[in-house]
Short mmCIF file of C-alpha atoms and ligand atoms in Angstrom, two decimals:
data_model
loop_
_atom_site.label_atom_id
_atom_site.label_comp_id
_atom_site.label_asym_id
_atom_site.label_seq_id
_atom_site.Cartn_x
_atom_site.Cartn_y
_atom_site.Cartn_z
CA MET J 1 -27.80 -33.92 -13.16
CA GLU J 2 -29.78 -31.17 -11.47
CA THR J 3 -32.70 -29.92 -13.52
CA ALA J 4 -33.19 -26.72 -11.55
CA PRO J 5 -33.73 -23.70 -13.78
CA LYS J 6 -31.03 -21.06 -14.03
CA ILE J 7 -31.91 -18.30 -11.61
CA ASN J 8 -30.99 -14.87 -12.88
CA ASN J 9 -30.12 -11.99 -10.65
CA THR J 10 -32.99 -9.75 -11.62
CA ALA J 11 -34.38 -7.18 -9.25
CA GLN J 12 -37.82 -8.71 -9.52
CA GLN J 13 -36.69 -12.18 -8.50
CA ALA J 14 -34.36 -10.86 -5.88
CA SER J 15 -37.17 -8.98 -4.18
CA THR J 16 -39.49 -11.97 -3.97
CA PRO J 17 -39.89 -12.65 -0.26
CA PRO J 18 -38.81 -16.15 0.75
CA HIS J 19 -42.16 -16.91 2.35
CA VAL J 20 -43.90 -16.63 -1.03
CA ALA J 21 -44.53 -20.18 -2.17
CA LYS J 22 -41.85 -21.17 -4.61
CA GLU J 23 -40.54 -24.45 -5.83
CA LYS J 24 -37.85 -25.55 -3.40
CA VAL J 25 -35.04 -26.56 -5.70
CA LYS J 26 -31.43 -26.95 -4.71
CA MET J 27 -29.07 -24.52 -6.41
CA THR J 28 -25.84 -25.80 -7.86
CA GLU J 29 -22.58 -23.90 -8.13
CA ASN J 30 -22.84 -23.35 -11.90
CA GLN J 31 -26.18 -21.61 -11.41
CA ILE J 32 -24.72 -18.90 -9.25
CA ASP J 33 -24.55 -15.32 -10.45
CA TYR J 34 -22.13 -13.61 -8.10
CA PRO J 35 -22.77 -9.90 -7.69
CA ASP J 36 -19.92 -7.60 -8.80
CA LYS J 37 -20.07 -6.05 -5.38
CA THR J 38 -21.86 -6.72 -2.13
CA VAL J 39 -25.53 -5.80 -2.40
CA GLY J 40 -27.45 -3.99 0.33
CA LEU J 41 -25.87 -1.79 2.98
CA PRO J 42 -22.35 -3.03 3.80
CA LEU J 43 -21.17 0.44 4.86
CA VAL J 44 -22.46 2.62 7.69
CA ASP J 45 -21.95 6.25 8.77
CA ASP J 46 -20.86 5.54 12.31
CA ALA J 47 -18.26 2.81 11.76
CA LYS J 48 -16.32 1.26 14.63
CA MET J 49 -14.42 -1.01 12.26
CA SER J 50 -13.96 -0.50 8.52
CA MET J 51 -12.71 -3.22 6.23
CA ARG J 52 -11.87 -2.51 2.59
CA ASP J 53 -10.84 -4.91 -0.18
CA VAL J 54 -10.00 -7.63 2.31
CA CYS J 55 -8.58 -10.81 0.81
CA VAL J 56 -7.38 -13.72 2.93
CA TYR J 57 -5.25 -16.61 1.70
CA TYR J 58 -4.15 -19.91 3.22
CA ALA J 59 -0.90 -20.48 1.34
CA ASP J 60 -1.99 -20.02 -2.30
CA LYS J 61 -5.64 -20.84 -1.67
CA GLN J 62 -7.85 -17.78 -1.42
CA ALA J 63 -10.51 -17.96 1.31
CA ILE J 64 -11.85 -14.37 1.32
CA TYR J 65 -12.38 -12.22 -1.81
CA ASP J 66 -12.43 -8.40 -1.73
CA VAL J 67 -14.68 -7.89 1.26
CA ASN J 68 -15.84 -4.35 2.02
CA LEU J 69 -17.71 -4.04 5.30
CA ASP J 70 -18.20 -1.59 8.14
CA VAL J 71 -19.26 -2.62 11.60
CA GLY J 72 -21.14 0.19 13.33
CA LYS J 73 -20.72 1.43 16.89
CA ASN J 74 -22.91 -0.53 19.32
CA GLU J 75 -24.08 -2.69 16.49
CA VAL J 76 -24.62 -6.44 16.62
CA ILE J 77 -23.80 -7.82 13.19
CA ALA J 78 -24.40 -11.49 12.37
CA LEU J 79 -22.17 -13.28 9.86
CA ILE J 80 -23.96 -16.18 8.21
CA GLY J 81 -23.40 -18.54 5.29
CA PRO J 82 -22.73 -22.17 4.38
CA SER J 83 -19.96 -24.11 6.09
CA GLY J 84 -16.54 -23.24 4.67
CA CYS J 85 -17.64 -19.88 3.23
CA GLY J 86 -15.06 -17.98 5.29
CA LYS J 87 -17.00 -16.62 8.28
CA SER J 88 -14.41 -17.66 10.87
CA THR J 89 -11.54 -16.63 8.60
CA PHE J 90 -13.01 -13.16 8.18
CA LEU J 91 -13.85 -12.83 11.89
CA ARG J 92 -10.34 -13.86 12.91
CA SER J 93 -8.84 -11.24 10.62
CA LEU J 94 -10.58 -8.55 12.71
CA ASN J 95 -8.28 -9.05 15.68
CA ARG J 96 -5.34 -10.63 13.91
CA MET J 97 -6.03 -14.10 15.25
CA ASN J 98 -5.09 -15.30 11.75
CA ASP J 99 -1.52 -14.23 12.58
CA THR J 100 -1.31 -17.41 14.64
CA ILE J 101 -1.78 -19.52 11.48
CA ASP J 102 1.56 -19.64 9.66
CA ILE J 103 0.23 -20.03 6.13
CA CYS J 104 -2.47 -17.38 6.50
CA ARG J 105 -2.05 -14.01 4.80
CA VAL J 106 -4.45 -11.06 5.11
CA GLN J 107 -4.51 -8.27 2.51
CA GLY J 108 -6.48 -5.03 2.31
CA SER J 109 -7.32 -2.31 4.77
CA LEU J 110 -8.73 -3.15 8.21
CA LYS J 111 -9.28 -0.24 10.58
CA LEU J 112 -10.44 0.14 14.14
CA GLU J 113 -11.56 3.73 14.78
CA GLY J 114 -9.55 4.75 11.71
CA GLU J 115 -6.38 3.02 12.93
CA ASP J 116 -4.79 0.35 10.72
CA ILE J 117 -4.87 -2.85 12.79
CA TYR J 118 -2.20 -4.46 10.59
CA ASP J 119 0.27 -1.64 11.21
CA PRO J 120 3.52 -3.45 12.12
CA LYS J 121 4.00 -0.97 14.97
CA LEU J 122 0.70 -1.93 16.56
CA ASP J 123 0.80 -3.99 19.77
CA VAL J 124 -1.20 -7.12 18.94
CA VAL J 125 -1.81 -8.03 22.59
CA GLU J 126 -3.37 -4.63 23.11
CA LEU J 127 -5.40 -4.98 19.92
CA ARG J 128 -6.83 -8.30 21.14
CA ALA J 129 -7.87 -6.60 24.38
CA ARG J 130 -9.67 -3.91 22.35
CA VAL J 131 -11.15 -6.51 20.00
CA GLY J 132 -11.87 -9.55 22.18
CA MET J 133 -12.95 -12.96 21.00
CA VAL J 134 -15.25 -15.69 22.30
CA PHE J 135 -14.83 -19.08 20.63
CA GLN J 136 -17.19 -21.87 19.72
CA LYS J 137 -15.98 -24.18 22.46
CA PRO J 138 -15.75 -22.62 25.91
CA ASN J 139 -12.04 -22.52 26.74
CA PRO J 140 -11.53 -21.43 30.36
CA PHE J 141 -7.93 -21.42 31.53
CA PRO J 142 -7.02 -24.17 34.00
CA LYS J 143 -7.29 -21.61 36.80
CA SER J 144 -9.90 -20.53 39.32
CA ILE J 145 -13.01 -18.66 38.22
CA TYR J 146 -11.54 -15.53 39.80
CA ASP J 147 -8.19 -15.90 38.07
CA ASN J 148 -9.80 -16.54 34.69
CA VAL J 149 -11.52 -13.16 34.85
CA ALA J 150 -8.58 -11.40 36.54
CA TYR J 151 -6.07 -12.68 33.96
CA GLY J 152 -6.55 -9.93 31.36
CA PRO J 153 -6.75 -7.01 33.80
CA ARG J 154 -3.53 -8.27 35.47
CA LEU J 155 -1.79 -8.69 32.10
CA HIS J 156 -2.75 -5.20 31.03
CA GLY J 157 -2.08 -3.62 34.41
CA LEU J 158 -5.69 -2.45 34.69
CA ALA J 159 -5.91 -2.97 38.45
CA ASN J 160 -3.41 -1.67 40.95
CA LYS J 161 -4.87 -2.90 44.17
CA ARG J 162 -6.53 -6.14 45.10
CA TYR J 163 -9.71 -4.18 45.78
CA ASP J 164 -9.79 -2.86 42.20
CA LEU J 165 -9.29 -6.33 40.84
CA ASP J 166 -12.10 -7.72 43.03
CA GLU J 167 -14.35 -5.03 41.63
CA ILE J 168 -13.43 -5.78 37.99
CA VAL J 169 -14.00 -9.51 38.56
CA GLU J 170 -17.38 -8.94 40.18
CA THR J 171 -18.56 -6.41 37.58
CA SER J 172 -17.49 -8.62 34.67
CA LEU J 173 -19.18 -11.68 36.14
CA ARG J 174 -22.33 -9.64 36.77
CA LYS J 175 -22.35 -8.33 33.18
CA ALA J 176 -21.90 -11.89 31.94
CA GLY J 177 -24.91 -12.95 34.03
CA LEU J 178 -22.84 -15.40 36.06
CA TRP J 179 -22.16 -13.65 39.36
CA ASN J 180 -25.02 -15.14 41.35
CA GLU J 181 -24.12 -18.66 40.27
CA VAL J 182 -20.42 -18.41 41.16
CA LYS J 183 -19.99 -15.78 43.86
CA ASP J 184 -19.53 -18.43 46.56
CA ARG J 185 -17.05 -20.49 44.57
CA LEU J 186 -14.77 -17.91 42.98
CA HIS J 187 -11.65 -19.83 43.91
CA GLN J 188 -12.76 -23.14 42.44
CA PRO J 189 -11.59 -24.15 38.94
CA GLY J 190 -13.36 -22.54 35.97
CA THR J 191 -13.31 -25.91 34.23
CA GLY J 192 -15.66 -27.26 36.92
CA LEU J 193 -18.56 -25.16 35.64
CA SER J 194 -21.24 -26.39 33.22
CA GLY J 195 -20.74 -25.71 29.50
CA GLY J 196 -23.09 -22.74 29.48
CA GLN J 197 -21.50 -21.33 32.64
CA GLN J 198 -18.02 -21.82 31.13
CA GLN J 199 -19.08 -19.88 28.04
CA ARG J 200 -20.39 -17.04 30.24
CA LEU J 201 -17.10 -17.19 32.16
CA CYS J 202 -15.23 -16.78 28.86
CA ILE J 203 -17.47 -13.80 28.04
CA ALA J 204 -16.69 -12.33 31.50
CA ARG J 205 -12.97 -12.88 30.84
CA THR J 206 -13.28 -11.10 27.48
CA ILE J 207 -15.18 -8.10 28.83
CA ALA J 208 -12.96 -7.77 31.94
CA VAL J 209 -10.45 -5.78 29.88
CA SER J 210 -13.18 -3.40 28.64
CA PRO J 211 -12.97 -4.28 24.95
CA GLU J 212 -14.52 -2.04 22.33
CA VAL J 213 -15.50 -4.90 20.04
CA VAL J 214 -16.41 -8.49 20.91
CA LEU J 215 -16.11 -11.16 18.21
CA MET J 216 -18.07 -14.36 18.78
CA ASP J 217 -17.61 -17.46 16.63
CA GLU J 218 -20.66 -19.68 17.08
CA PRO J 219 -20.66 -19.05 20.83
CA CYS J 220 -23.77 -21.16 21.46
CA SER J 221 -23.17 -24.16 19.23
CA ALA J 222 -22.05 -26.31 22.17
CA LEU J 223 -24.86 -25.15 24.46
CA ASP J 224 -28.39 -26.31 25.25
CA PRO J 225 -31.40 -24.05 24.53
CA ILE J 226 -31.52 -22.61 28.07
CA ALA J 227 -27.83 -21.70 28.12
CA THR J 228 -28.22 -20.36 24.57
CA ALA J 229 -31.10 -18.13 25.63
CA LYS J 230 -28.94 -16.73 28.44
CA ILE J 231 -26.09 -15.91 26.07
CA GLU J 232 -28.50 -14.31 23.61
CA GLU J 233 -29.97 -12.14 26.37
CA LEU J 234 -26.47 -11.20 27.32
CA ILE J 235 -25.56 -10.21 23.74
CA ASP J 236 -28.55 -7.91 23.75
CA GLU J 237 -27.44 -6.28 27.01
CA LEU J 238 -23.78 -6.05 25.98
CA SER J 239 -24.66 -4.31 22.72
CA SER J 240 -25.44 -1.11 24.64
CA GLN J 241 -21.74 -0.92 25.53
CA TYR J 242 -19.89 -2.91 22.90
CA THR J 243 -19.82 -3.56 19.19
CA ILE J 244 -20.46 -7.24 18.52
CA ALA J 245 -19.82 -9.43 15.47
CA ILE J 246 -21.26 -12.92 15.83
CA VAL J 247 -20.92 -15.91 13.52
CA THR J 248 -23.87 -18.23 13.75
CA HIS J 249 -25.35 -21.19 11.90
CA SER J 250 -28.69 -20.54 13.51
CA MET J 251 -30.80 -18.19 11.45
CA GLN J 252 -33.21 -17.87 14.35
CA GLN J 253 -30.32 -16.71 16.49
CA ALA J 254 -29.15 -14.21 13.87
CA ALA J 255 -32.72 -12.91 13.64
CA ARG J 256 -33.05 -12.66 17.42
CA VAL J 257 -29.78 -10.96 18.32
CA SER J 258 -28.49 -8.93 15.39
CA HIS J 259 -29.24 -5.55 13.84
CA ARG J 260 -27.59 -6.27 10.48
CA THR J 261 -26.80 -9.58 8.85
CA ALA J 262 -23.95 -10.30 6.42
CA TYR J 263 -24.28 -13.27 4.09
CA PHE J 264 -21.06 -14.91 2.88
CA HIS J 265 -20.81 -17.44 0.07
CA LEU J 266 -17.59 -19.17 -1.00
CA GLY J 267 -15.44 -16.38 0.41
CA ARG J 268 -17.50 -13.56 -1.05
CA LEU J 269 -19.66 -11.16 0.91
CA ILE J 270 -22.87 -11.36 -1.08
CA GLU J 271 -25.29 -9.21 0.89
CA VAL J 272 -25.47 -7.07 4.00
CA ASN J 273 -28.77 -5.63 5.13
CA ASP J 274 -30.90 -4.98 8.17
CA THR J 275 -31.54 -8.35 9.71
CA ARG J 276 -35.30 -8.11 9.30
CA LYS J 277 -34.87 -7.43 5.59
CA VAL J 278 -32.40 -10.29 5.12
CA PHE J 279 -34.88 -12.74 6.60
CA THR J 280 -38.00 -11.39 4.93
CA SER J 281 -37.02 -9.91 1.56
CA PRO J 282 -33.31 -10.32 0.86
CA ASP J 283 -31.85 -8.40 -2.06
CA HIS J 284 -29.85 -11.26 -3.52
CA GLN J 285 -30.99 -14.64 -4.82
CA LEU J 286 -28.11 -16.40 -3.08
CA THR J 287 -29.13 -15.04 0.31
CA GLU J 288 -32.64 -16.11 -0.39
CA ALA J 289 -31.52 -19.57 -1.49
CA TYR J 290 -29.57 -19.97 1.75
CA ILE J 291 -32.25 -18.76 4.14
CA THR J 292 -34.87 -20.90 2.44
CA GLY J 293 -32.67 -23.97 2.73
CA ARG J 294 -31.69 -24.41 -0.91
CA PHE J 295 -27.99 -24.21 -0.01
CA GLY J 296 -25.69 -25.49 2.63
N1 ATP D 1 -6.00 -23.19 9.06
C1 ATP D 1 -6.40 -23.35 7.80
N2 ATP D 1 -5.57 -23.81 6.84
C2 ATP D 1 -5.97 -23.95 5.56
N3 ATP D 1 -7.21 -23.67 5.12
C3 ATP D 1 -8.09 -23.22 6.02
C4 ATP D 1 -7.75 -23.04 7.40
N4 ATP D 1 -8.84 -22.58 8.06
C5 ATP D 1 -9.81 -22.48 7.13
N5 ATP D 1 -9.37 -22.87 5.92
C6 ATP D 1 -10.16 -22.89 4.66
O1 ATP D 1 -10.70 -21.60 4.42
C7 ATP D 1 -12.05 -21.68 3.97
C8 ATP D 1 -12.94 -20.91 4.92
O2 ATP D 1 -12.97 -21.60 6.18
P1 ATP D 1 -13.66 -21.02 7.48
O3 ATP D 1 -13.28 -21.88 8.61
O4 ATP D 1 -13.37 -19.57 7.58
O5 ATP D 1 -15.19 -21.22 7.10
P2 ATP D 1 -16.50 -21.04 8.00
O6 ATP D 1 -17.47 -20.25 7.17
O7 ATP D 1 -16.14 -20.51 9.33
O8 ATP D 1 -17.04 -22.53 8.10
P3 ATP D 1 -17.82 -23.26 9.30
O9 ATP D 1 -19.24 -22.73 9.21
O10 ATP D 1 -17.77 -24.70 8.92
O11 ATP D 1 -17.15 -22.94 10.58
C9 ATP D 1 -12.37 -23.16 3.87
O12 ATP D 1 -12.16 -23.56 2.54
C10 ATP D 1 -11.37 -23.80 4.79
O13 ATP D 1 -11.07 -25.11 4.38
MG1 MG D 2 -16.28 -21.31 11.27
#
């Protein structure tokens, strides 16, 4: 039996910064006081995407509970929380990738620039070009480097002439910080690149169709620190043009790359605040327990 004291959700305790010495006790599920609604600043004035009362189910098992969250224009928002808390599920609902899972059902309102992304009349292929996704494991197509990047623009008819396509490929590879490493081998297979290069190729492929939002699900978890640093630099540069939502298990990474951080716990969005605040004086005891290592 755990002997940890019950931690109440009082303002005083919640505002205690995590660096203040405190007994490091593990929290157990029956000690959790869930907030009635997400604490902090989940909504913004200049929203690119607005999610309201989002619930996600796998068959009859609920994975996401009543999430209300805006993602701002040109914002980098980090989604953090213990394994299985629903980060990937929530992220995938933002470009209807959950549609590919038969038993998955998404409820609530999810809007991109005010437009309902679950409108049955909406073209899902077009949506996924507007809201692109980079996965945990680099997944280049079994095609050349050039054709990996050119795939989306060809599919969406974005380039009419070969010259246009060459330009899109070069610009995307430059933005992804990969051009100099691959410019002399564009017609060699994308799968022949290193892991970090493959991930940058996947980022180039995603941005080649000029998305408005880029979703990243642990994009660096398969990469070494040098490749990770390159991707993080890239996220910073891309944020001037795109809105980015990134799932990460690395709190250092969340702190380095994001403007706001959203903390999920068992399918609930507990807290959203400016990243600096989340990592120095979070509003909720659960966030604090997670960032100080008492959870997960
Ligand atoms: N395809 C699926 N079918 C059934 N249940 C699923 C499926 N994918 C996820 N789940 C369940 O939904 C819940 C949330 O999972 P999800 O993968 O979104 O968590 P996560 O926060 O991304 O975890 P991790 O940090 O380990 O990647 C978990 O209970 C998980 O078992
Ligand atoms: Mg996940």
